[in-house]
PDB file of C-alpha atoms and ligand atoms in Angstrom:
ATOM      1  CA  UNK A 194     177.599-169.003 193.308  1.00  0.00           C
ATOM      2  CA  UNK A 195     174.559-168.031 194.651  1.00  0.00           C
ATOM      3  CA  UNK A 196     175.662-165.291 197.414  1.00  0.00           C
ATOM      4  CA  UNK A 197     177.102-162.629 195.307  1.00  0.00           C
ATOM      5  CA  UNK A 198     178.064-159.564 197.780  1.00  0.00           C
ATOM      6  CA  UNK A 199     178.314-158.625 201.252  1.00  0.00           C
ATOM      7  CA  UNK A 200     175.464-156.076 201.833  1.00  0.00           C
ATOM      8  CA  UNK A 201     175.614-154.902 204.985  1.00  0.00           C
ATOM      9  CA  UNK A 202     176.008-155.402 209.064  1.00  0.00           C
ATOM     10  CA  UNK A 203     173.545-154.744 211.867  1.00  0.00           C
ATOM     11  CA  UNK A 204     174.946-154.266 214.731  1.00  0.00           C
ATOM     12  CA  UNK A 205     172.707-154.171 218.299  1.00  0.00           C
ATOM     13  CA  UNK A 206     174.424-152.208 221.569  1.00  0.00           C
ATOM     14  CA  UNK A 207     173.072-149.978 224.539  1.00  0.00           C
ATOM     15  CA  UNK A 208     172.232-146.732 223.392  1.00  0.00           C
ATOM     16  CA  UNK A 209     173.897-147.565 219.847  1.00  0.00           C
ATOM     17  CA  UNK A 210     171.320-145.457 217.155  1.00  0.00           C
ATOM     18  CA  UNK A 211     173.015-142.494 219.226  1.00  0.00           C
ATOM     19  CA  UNK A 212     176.095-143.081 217.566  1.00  0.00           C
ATOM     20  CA  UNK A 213     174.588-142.427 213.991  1.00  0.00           C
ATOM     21  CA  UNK A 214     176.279-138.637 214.084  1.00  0.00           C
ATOM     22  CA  UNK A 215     180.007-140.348 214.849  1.00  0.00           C
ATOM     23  CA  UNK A 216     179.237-142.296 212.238  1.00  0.00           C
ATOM     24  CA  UNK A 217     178.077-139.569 209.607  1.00  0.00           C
ATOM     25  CA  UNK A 218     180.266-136.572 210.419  1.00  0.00           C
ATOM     26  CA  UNK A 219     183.545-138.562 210.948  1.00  0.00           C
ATOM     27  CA  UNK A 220     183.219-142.290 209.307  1.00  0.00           C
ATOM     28  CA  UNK A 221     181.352-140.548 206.794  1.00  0.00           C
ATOM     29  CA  UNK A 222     178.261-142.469 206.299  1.00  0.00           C
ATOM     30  CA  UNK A 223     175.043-140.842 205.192  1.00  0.00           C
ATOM     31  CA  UNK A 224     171.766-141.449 206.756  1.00  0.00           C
ATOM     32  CA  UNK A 225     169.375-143.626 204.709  1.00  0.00           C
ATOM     33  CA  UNK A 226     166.391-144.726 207.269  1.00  0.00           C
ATOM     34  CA  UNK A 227     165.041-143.970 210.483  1.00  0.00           C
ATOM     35  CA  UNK A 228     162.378-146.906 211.875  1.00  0.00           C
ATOM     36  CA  UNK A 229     161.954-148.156 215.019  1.00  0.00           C
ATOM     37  CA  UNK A 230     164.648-146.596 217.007  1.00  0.00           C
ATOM     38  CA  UNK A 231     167.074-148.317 214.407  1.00  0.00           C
ATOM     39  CA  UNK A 232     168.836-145.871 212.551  1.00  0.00           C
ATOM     40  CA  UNK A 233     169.760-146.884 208.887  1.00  0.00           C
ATOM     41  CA  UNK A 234     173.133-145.641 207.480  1.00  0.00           C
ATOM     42  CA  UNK A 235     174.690-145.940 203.878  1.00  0.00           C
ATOM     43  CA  UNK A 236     177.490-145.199 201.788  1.00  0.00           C
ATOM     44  CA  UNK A 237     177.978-143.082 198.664  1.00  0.00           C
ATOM     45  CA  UNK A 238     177.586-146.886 196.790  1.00  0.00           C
ATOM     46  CA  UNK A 239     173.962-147.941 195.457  1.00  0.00           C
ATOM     47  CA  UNK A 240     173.178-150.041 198.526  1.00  0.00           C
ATOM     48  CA  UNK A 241     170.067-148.980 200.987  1.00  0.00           C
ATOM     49  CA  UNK A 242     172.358-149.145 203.516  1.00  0.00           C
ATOM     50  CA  UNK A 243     175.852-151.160 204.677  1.00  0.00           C
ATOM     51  CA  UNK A 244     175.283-150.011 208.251  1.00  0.00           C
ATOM     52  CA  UNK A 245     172.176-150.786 211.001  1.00  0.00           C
ATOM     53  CA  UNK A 246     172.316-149.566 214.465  1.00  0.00           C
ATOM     54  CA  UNK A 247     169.681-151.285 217.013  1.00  0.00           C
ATOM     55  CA  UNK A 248     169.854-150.410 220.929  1.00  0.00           C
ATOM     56  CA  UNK A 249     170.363-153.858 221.980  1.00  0.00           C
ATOM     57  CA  UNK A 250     171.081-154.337 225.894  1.00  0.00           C
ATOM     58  CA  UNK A 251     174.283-156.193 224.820  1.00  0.00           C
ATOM     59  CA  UNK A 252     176.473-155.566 222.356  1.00  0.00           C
ATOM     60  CA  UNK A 253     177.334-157.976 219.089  1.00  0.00           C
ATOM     61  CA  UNK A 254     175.593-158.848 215.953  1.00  0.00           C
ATOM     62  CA  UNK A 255     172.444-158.745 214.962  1.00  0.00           C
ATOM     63  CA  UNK A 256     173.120-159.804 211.357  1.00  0.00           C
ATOM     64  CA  UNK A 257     175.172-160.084 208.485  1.00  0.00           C
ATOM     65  CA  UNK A 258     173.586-159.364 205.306  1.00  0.00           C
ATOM     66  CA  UNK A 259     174.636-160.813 201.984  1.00  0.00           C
ATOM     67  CA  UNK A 260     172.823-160.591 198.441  1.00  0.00           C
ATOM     68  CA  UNK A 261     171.808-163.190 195.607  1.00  0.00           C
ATOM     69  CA  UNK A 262     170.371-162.283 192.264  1.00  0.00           C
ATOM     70  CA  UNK A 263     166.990-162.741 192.348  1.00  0.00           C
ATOM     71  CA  UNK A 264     164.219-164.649 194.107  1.00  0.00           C
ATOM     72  CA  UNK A 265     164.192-167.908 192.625  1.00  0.00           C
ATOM     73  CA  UNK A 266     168.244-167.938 194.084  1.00  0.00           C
ATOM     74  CA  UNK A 267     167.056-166.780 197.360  1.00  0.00           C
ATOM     75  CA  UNK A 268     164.344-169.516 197.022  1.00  0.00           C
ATOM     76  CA  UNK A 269     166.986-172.588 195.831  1.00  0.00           C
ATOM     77  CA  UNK A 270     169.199-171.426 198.550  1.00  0.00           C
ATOM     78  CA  UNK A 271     167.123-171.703 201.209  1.00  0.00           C
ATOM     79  CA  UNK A 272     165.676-175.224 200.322  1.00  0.00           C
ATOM     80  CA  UNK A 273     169.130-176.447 200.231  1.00  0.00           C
ATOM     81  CA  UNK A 274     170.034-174.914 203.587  1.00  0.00           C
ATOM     82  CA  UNK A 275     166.413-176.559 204.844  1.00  0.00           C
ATOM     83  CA  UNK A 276     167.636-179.824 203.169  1.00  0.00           C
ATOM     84  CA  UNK A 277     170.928-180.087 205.453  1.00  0.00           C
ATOM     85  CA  UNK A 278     169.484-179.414 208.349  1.00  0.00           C
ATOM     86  CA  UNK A 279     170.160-175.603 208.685  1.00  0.00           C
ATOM     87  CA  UNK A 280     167.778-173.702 211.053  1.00  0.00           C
ATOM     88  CA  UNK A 281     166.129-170.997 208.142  1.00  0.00           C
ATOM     89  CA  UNK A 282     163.433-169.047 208.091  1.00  0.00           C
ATOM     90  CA  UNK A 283     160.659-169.065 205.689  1.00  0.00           C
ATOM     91  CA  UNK A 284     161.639-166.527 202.346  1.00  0.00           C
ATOM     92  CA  UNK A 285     159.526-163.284 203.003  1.00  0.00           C
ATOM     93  CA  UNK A 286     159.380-159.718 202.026  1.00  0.00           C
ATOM     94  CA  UNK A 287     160.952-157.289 204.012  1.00  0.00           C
ATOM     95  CA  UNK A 288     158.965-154.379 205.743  1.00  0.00           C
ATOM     96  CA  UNK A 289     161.923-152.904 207.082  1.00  0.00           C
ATOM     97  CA  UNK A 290     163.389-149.679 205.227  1.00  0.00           C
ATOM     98  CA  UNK A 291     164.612-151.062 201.738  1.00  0.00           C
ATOM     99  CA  UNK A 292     162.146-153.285 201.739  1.00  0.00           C
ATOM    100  CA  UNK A 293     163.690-156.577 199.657  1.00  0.00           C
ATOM    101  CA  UNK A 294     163.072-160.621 199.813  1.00  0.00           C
ATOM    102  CA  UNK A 295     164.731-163.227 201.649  1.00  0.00           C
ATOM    103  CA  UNK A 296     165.840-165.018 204.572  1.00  0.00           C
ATOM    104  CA  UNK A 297     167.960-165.441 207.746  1.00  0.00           C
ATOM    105  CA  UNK A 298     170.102-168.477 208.497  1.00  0.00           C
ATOM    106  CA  UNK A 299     171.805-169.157 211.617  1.00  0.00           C
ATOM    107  CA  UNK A 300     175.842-170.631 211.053  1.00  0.00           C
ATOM    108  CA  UNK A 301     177.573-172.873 213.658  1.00  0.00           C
ATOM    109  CA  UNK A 302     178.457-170.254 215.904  1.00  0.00           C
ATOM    110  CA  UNK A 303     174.893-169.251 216.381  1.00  0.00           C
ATOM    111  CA  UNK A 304     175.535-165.769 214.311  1.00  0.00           C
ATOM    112  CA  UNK A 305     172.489-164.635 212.352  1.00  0.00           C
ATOM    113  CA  UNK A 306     173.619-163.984 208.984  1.00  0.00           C
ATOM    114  CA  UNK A 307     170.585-162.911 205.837  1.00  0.00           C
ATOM    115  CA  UNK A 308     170.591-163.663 202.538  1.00  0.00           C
ATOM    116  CA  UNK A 309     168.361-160.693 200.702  1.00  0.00           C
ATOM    117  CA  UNK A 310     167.206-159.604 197.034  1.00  0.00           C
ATOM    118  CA  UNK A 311     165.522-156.938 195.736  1.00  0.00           C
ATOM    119  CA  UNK A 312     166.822-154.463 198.307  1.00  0.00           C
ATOM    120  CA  UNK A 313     165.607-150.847 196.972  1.00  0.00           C
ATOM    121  CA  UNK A 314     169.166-149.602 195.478  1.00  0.00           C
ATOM    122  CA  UNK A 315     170.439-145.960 195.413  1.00  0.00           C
ATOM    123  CA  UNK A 316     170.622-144.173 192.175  1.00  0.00           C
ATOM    124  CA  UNK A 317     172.836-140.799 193.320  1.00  0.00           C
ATOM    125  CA  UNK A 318     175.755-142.663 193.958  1.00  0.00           C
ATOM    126  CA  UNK A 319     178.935-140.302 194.687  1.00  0.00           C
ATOM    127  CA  UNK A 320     181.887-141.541 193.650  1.00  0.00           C
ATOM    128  CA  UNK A 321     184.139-138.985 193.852  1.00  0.00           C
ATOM    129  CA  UNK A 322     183.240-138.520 197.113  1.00  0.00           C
ATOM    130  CA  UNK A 323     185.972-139.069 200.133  1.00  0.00           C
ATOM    131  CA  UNK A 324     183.351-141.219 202.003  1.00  0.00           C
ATOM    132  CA  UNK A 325     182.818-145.125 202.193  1.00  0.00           C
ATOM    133  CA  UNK A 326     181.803-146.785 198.965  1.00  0.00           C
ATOM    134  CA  UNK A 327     180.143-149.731 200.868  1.00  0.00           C
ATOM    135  CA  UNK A 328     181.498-152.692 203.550  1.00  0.00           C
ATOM    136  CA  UNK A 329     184.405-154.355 201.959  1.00  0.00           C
ATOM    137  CA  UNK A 330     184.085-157.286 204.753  1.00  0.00           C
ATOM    138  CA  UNK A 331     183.617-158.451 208.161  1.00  0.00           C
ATOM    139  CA  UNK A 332     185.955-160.140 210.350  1.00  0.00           C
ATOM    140  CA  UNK A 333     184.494-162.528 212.859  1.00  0.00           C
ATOM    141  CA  UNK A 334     185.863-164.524 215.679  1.00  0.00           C
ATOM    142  CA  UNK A 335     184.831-167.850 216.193  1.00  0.00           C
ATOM    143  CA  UNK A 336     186.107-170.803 218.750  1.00  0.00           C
ATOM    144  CA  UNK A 337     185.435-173.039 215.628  1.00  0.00           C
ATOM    145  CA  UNK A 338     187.191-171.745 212.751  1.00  0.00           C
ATOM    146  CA  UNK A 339     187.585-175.061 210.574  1.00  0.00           C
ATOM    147  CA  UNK A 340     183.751-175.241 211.403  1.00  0.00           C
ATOM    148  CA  UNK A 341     182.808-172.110 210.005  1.00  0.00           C
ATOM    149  CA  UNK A 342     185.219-172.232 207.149  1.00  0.00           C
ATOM    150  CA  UNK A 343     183.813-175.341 205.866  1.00  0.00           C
ATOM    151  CA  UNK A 344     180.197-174.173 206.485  1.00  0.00           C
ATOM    152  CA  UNK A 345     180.984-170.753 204.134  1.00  0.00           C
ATOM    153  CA  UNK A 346     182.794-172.948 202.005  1.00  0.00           C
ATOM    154  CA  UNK A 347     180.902-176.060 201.643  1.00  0.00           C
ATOM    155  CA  UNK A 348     177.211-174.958 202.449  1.00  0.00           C
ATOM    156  CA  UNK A 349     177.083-170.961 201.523  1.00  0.00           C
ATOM    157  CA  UNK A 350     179.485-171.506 198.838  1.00  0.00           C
ATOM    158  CA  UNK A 351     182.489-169.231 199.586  1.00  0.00           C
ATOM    159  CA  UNK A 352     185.823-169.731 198.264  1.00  0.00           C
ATOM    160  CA  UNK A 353     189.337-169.719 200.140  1.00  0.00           C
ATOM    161  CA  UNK A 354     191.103-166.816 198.787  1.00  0.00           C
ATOM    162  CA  UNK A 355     194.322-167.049 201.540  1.00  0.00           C
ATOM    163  CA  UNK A 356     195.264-168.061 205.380  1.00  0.00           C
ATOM    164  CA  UNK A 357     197.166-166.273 207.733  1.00  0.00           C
ATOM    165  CA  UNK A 358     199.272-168.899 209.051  1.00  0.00           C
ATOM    166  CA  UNK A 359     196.336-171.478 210.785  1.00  0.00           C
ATOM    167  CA  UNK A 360     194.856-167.892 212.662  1.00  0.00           C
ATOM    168  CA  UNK A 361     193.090-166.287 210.049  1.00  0.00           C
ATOM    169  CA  UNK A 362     191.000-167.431 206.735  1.00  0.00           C
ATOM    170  CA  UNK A 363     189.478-164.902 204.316  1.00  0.00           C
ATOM    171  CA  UNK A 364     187.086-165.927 202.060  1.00  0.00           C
ATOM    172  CA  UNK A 365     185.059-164.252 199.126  1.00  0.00           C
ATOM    173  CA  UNK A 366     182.401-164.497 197.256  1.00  0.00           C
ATOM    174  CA  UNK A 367     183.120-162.621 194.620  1.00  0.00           C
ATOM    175  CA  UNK A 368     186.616-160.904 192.755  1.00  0.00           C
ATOM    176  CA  UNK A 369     187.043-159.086 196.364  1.00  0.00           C
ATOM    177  CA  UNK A 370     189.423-161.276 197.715  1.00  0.00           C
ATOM    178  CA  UNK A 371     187.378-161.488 201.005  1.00  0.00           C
ATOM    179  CA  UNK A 372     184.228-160.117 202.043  1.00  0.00           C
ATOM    180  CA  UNK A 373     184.328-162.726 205.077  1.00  0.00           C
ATOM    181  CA  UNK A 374     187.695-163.391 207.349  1.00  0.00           C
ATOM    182  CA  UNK A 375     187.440-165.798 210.347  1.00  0.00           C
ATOM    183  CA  UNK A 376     189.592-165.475 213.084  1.00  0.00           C
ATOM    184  CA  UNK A 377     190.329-168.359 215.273  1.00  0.00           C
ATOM    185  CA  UNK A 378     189.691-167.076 219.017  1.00  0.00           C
ATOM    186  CA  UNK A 379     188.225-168.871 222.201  1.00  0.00           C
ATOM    187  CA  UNK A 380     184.822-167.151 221.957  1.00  0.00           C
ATOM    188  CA  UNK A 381     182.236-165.714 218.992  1.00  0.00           C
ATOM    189  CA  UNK A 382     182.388-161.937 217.886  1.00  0.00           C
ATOM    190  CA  UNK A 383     182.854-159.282 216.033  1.00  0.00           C
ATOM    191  CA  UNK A 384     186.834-158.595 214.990  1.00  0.00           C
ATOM    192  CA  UNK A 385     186.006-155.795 212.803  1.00  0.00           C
ATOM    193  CA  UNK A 386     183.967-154.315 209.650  1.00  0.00           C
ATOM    194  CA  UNK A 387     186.228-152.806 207.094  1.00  0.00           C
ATOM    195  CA  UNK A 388     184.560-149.701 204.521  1.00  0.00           C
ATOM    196  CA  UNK A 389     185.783-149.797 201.226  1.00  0.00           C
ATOM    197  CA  UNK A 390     187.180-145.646 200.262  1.00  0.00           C
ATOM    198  CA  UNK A 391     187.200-145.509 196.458  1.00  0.00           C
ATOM    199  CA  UNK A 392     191.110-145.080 196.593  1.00  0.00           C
ATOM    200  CA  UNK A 393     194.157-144.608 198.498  1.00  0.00           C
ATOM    201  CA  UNK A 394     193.716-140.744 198.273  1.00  0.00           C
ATOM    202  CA  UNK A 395     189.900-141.104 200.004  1.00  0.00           C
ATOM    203  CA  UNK A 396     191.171-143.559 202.448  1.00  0.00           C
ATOM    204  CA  UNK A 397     193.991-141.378 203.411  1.00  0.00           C
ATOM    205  CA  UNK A 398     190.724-138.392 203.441  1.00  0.00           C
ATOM    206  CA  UNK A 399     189.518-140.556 205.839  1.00  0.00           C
ATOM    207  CA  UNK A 400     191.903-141.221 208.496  1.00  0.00           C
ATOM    208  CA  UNK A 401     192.057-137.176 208.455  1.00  0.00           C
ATOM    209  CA  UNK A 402     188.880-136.451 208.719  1.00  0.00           C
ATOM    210  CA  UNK A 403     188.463-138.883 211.819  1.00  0.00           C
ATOM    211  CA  UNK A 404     191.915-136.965 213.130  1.00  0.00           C
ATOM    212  CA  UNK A 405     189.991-133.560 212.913  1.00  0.00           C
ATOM    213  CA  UNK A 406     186.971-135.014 215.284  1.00  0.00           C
ATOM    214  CA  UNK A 407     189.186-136.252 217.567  1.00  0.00           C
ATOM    215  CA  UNK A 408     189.863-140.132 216.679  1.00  0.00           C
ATOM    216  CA  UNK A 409     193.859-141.420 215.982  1.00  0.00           C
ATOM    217  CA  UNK A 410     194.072-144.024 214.001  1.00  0.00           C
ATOM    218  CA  UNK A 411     194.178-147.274 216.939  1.00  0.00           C
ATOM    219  CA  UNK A 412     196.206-148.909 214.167  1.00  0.00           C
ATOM    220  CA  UNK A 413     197.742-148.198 211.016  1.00  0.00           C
ATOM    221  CA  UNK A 414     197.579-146.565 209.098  1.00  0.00           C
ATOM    222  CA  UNK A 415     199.527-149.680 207.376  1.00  0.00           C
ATOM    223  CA  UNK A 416     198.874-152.571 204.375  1.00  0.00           C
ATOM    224  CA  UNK A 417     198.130-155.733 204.415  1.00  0.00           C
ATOM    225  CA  UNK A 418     199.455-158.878 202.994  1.00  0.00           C
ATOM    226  CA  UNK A 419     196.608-161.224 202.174  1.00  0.00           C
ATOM    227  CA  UNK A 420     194.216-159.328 200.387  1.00  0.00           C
ATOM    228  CA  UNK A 421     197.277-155.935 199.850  1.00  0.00           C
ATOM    229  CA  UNK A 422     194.798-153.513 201.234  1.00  0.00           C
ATOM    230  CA  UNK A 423     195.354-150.464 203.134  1.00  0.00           C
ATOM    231  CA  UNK A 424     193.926-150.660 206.896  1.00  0.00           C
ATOM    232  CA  UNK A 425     193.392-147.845 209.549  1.00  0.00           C
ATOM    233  CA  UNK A 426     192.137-149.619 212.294  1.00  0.00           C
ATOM    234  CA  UNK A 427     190.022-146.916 215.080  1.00  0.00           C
ATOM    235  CA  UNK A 428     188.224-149.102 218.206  1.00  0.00           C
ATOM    236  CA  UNK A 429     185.362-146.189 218.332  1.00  0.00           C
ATOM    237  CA  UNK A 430     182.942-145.432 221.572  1.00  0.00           C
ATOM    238  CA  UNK A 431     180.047-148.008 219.298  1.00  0.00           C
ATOM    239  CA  UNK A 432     181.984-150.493 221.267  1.00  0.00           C
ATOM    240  CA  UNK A 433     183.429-151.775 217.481  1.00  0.00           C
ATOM    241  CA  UNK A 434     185.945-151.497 215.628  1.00  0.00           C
ATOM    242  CA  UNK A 435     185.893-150.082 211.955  1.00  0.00           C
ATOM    243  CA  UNK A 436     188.406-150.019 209.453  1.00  0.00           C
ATOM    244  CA  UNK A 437     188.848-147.767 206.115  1.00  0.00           C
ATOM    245  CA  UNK A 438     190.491-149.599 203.360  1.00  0.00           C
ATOM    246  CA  UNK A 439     190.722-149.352 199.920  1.00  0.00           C
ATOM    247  CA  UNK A 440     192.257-151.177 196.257  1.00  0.00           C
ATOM    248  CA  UNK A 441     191.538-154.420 198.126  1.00  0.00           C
ATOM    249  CA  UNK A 442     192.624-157.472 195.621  1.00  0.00           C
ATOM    250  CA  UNK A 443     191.247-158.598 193.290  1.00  0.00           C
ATOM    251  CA  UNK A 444     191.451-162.651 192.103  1.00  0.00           C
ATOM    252  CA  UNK A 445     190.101-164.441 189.343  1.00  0.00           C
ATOM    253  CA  UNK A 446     188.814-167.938 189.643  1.00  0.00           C
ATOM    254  CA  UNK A 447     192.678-169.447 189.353  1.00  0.00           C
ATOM    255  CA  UNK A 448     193.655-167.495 192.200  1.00  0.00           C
ATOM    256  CA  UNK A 449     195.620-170.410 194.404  1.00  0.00           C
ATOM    257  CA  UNK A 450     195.175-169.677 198.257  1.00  0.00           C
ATOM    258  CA  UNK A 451     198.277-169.024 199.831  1.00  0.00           C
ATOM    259  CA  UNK A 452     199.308-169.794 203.780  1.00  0.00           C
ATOM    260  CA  UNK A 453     201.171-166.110 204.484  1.00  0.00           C
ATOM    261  CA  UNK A 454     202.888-166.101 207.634  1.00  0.00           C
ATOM    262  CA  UNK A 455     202.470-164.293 210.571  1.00  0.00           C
ATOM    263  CA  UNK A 456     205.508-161.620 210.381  1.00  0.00           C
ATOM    264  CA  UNK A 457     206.267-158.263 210.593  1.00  0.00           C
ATOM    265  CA  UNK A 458     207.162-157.759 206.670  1.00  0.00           C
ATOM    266  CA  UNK A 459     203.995-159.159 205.309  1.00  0.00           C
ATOM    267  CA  UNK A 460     201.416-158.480 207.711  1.00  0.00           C
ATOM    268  CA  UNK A 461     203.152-154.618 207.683  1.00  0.00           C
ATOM    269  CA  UNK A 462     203.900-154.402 203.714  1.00  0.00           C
ATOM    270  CA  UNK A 463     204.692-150.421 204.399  1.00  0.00           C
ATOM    271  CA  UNK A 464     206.276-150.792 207.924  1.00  0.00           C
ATOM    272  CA  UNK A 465     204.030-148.210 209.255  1.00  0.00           C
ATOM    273  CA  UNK A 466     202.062-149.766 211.467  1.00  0.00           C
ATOM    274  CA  UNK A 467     203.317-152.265 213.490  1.00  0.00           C
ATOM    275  CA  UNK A 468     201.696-154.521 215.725  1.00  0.00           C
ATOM    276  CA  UNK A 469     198.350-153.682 217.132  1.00  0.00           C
ATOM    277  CA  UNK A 470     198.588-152.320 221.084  1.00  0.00           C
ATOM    278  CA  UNK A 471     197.120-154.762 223.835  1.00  0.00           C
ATOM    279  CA  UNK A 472     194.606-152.636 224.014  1.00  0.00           C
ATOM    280  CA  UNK A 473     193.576-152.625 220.345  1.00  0.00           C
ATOM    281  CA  UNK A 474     193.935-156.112 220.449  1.00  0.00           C
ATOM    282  CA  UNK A 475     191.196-156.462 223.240  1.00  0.00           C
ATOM    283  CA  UNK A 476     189.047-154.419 221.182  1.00  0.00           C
ATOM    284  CA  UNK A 477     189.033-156.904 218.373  1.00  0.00           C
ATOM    285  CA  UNK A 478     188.399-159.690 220.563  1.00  0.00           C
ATOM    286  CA  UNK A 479     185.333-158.290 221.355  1.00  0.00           C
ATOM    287  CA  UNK A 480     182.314-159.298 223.573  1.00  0.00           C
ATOM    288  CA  UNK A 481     181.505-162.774 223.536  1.00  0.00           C
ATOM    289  CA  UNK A 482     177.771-162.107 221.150  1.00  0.00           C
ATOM    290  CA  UNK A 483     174.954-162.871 222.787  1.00  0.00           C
ATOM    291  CA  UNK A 484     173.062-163.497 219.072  1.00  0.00           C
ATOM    292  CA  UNK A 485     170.427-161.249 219.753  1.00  0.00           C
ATOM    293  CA  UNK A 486     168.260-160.477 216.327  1.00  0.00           C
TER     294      UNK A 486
HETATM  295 FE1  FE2 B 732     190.180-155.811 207.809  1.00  0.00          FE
END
């Protein structure tokens, strides 16, 4: 498989580099870049950075980034995209901070998703650290989920790793069983991005930390069937929603996708959590995204 990891998300919103302190003191990301009015944010994980925030007059996506080895797989992947008919840009270098090679894509929804190498990488990893490790995945909503399933699947090369009854698919790309989940909604946004803690203990660290400034968990905290990873759901004033979650699972290339359904003892494993409010609910729905890069 040519894509290899989820990278990171940049996400575009009024005023939305103003959120970078949220996002360090309480989510617990570390500043990596400023350029531009973007502000550049990573984890304690070797990536650049998982998070970009651009002051966008609307709010949504301005791209998801995902990694392949080297150049000559960023090169293949993109003449194959060309070949079907897939609106690419030309592979370039990168003169934003991290600097790296690639290109950007565009999927059937319109989302702007990148496919990058050569991304300058951290050395002073923490892991012992309470603090996200890196994005463990993105959810998206899309009016054509069998669409953009079969476009991951079939074009990208994801794999199914489970459904949630015919609502949700998560896919991966990698032993993470997903770093993509499409949710099957009337319009095109963001659901959620989930930050991988390095274990249940930092996860829990987490949630408390985010108590102590002020933010209750919207939902959870609670586990998941598909995937058996804890979630802690909190719709913050970005406009998104961000999850901590941790000991996501992991499946081997014989992993058989399975259709869970949609009830309270396997989409609550602990019974802690419940359903998700209205209100959280329209907070995952999102704003329709305008695909502004
Ligand atoms: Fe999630």
């Amino acid at each position: 498989m040519t894509i290899n990891r989820l990278r990171a998300i940049a996400l575009g919103g009024p005023g939305l580099p103003a959120h970078e302190s949220l996002l360090a003191e309480g989510w617990g990301l570390i500043a990596a870049a400023h350029a531009d009015g973007v502000a550049y944010l990573r984890g304690t994980g070797a990536e650049h950075h998982i998070v970009a925030l651009h002051d966008r007059p609307a709010h949504g996506i301005v791209s998801v980034d995902f990694a392949a080895d080297d150049r000559s797989a960023v090169d293949a992947l993109q003449r194959s995209l060309a070949a079907r008919g897939v609106r690419v840009t030309a592979p370039a270098a990168l003169t934003t901070p991290g600097g790296g090679y690639g290109f950007a894509l565009h999927d059937p929804d319109g989302r702007r998703l990148r496919v990058l190498c050569d991304v300058a990488r951290h050395a002073d990893t923490a892991d012992h650290d309470d603090h996200p490790r890196k994005l463990s995945h993105v959810v998206l909503n899309t009016p054509q989920m069998d669409v953009v399933k079969d476009f991951f699947c079939d074009v990208l090369g994801f794999k199914i790793s489970d459904w949630s009854e015919d609502q949700m698919v998560f896919l991966r790309c990698n032993s993470d069983h997903h770093c993509v989940a499409l949710n099957r909604l009337g319009h095109a946004s963001l659901n959620h991005v989930a930050f991988e803690m390095r274990s249940i203990h930092a996860y829990m660290r987490g949630i408390g930390r985010m108590k102590a400034k002020g933010f209750a968990t919207d939902w959870g905290p609670g586990r998941h069937g598909p995937g058996n990873n804890p979630f802690a759901y909190f719709a913050l004033p970005t406009g998104f929603v961000f999850e901590f979650t941790a000991e996501l699972q992991q499946v081997g290339p014989d992993h058989k996708p399975q259709v869970w359904q949609r009830v309270p003892h396997l989409s609550d494993l602990w019974g802690t959590a419940g359903p998700p409010t209205p209100a959280m609910r329209a907070a995952m729905a999102g704003r329709p995204d305008p695909n502004q890069a």
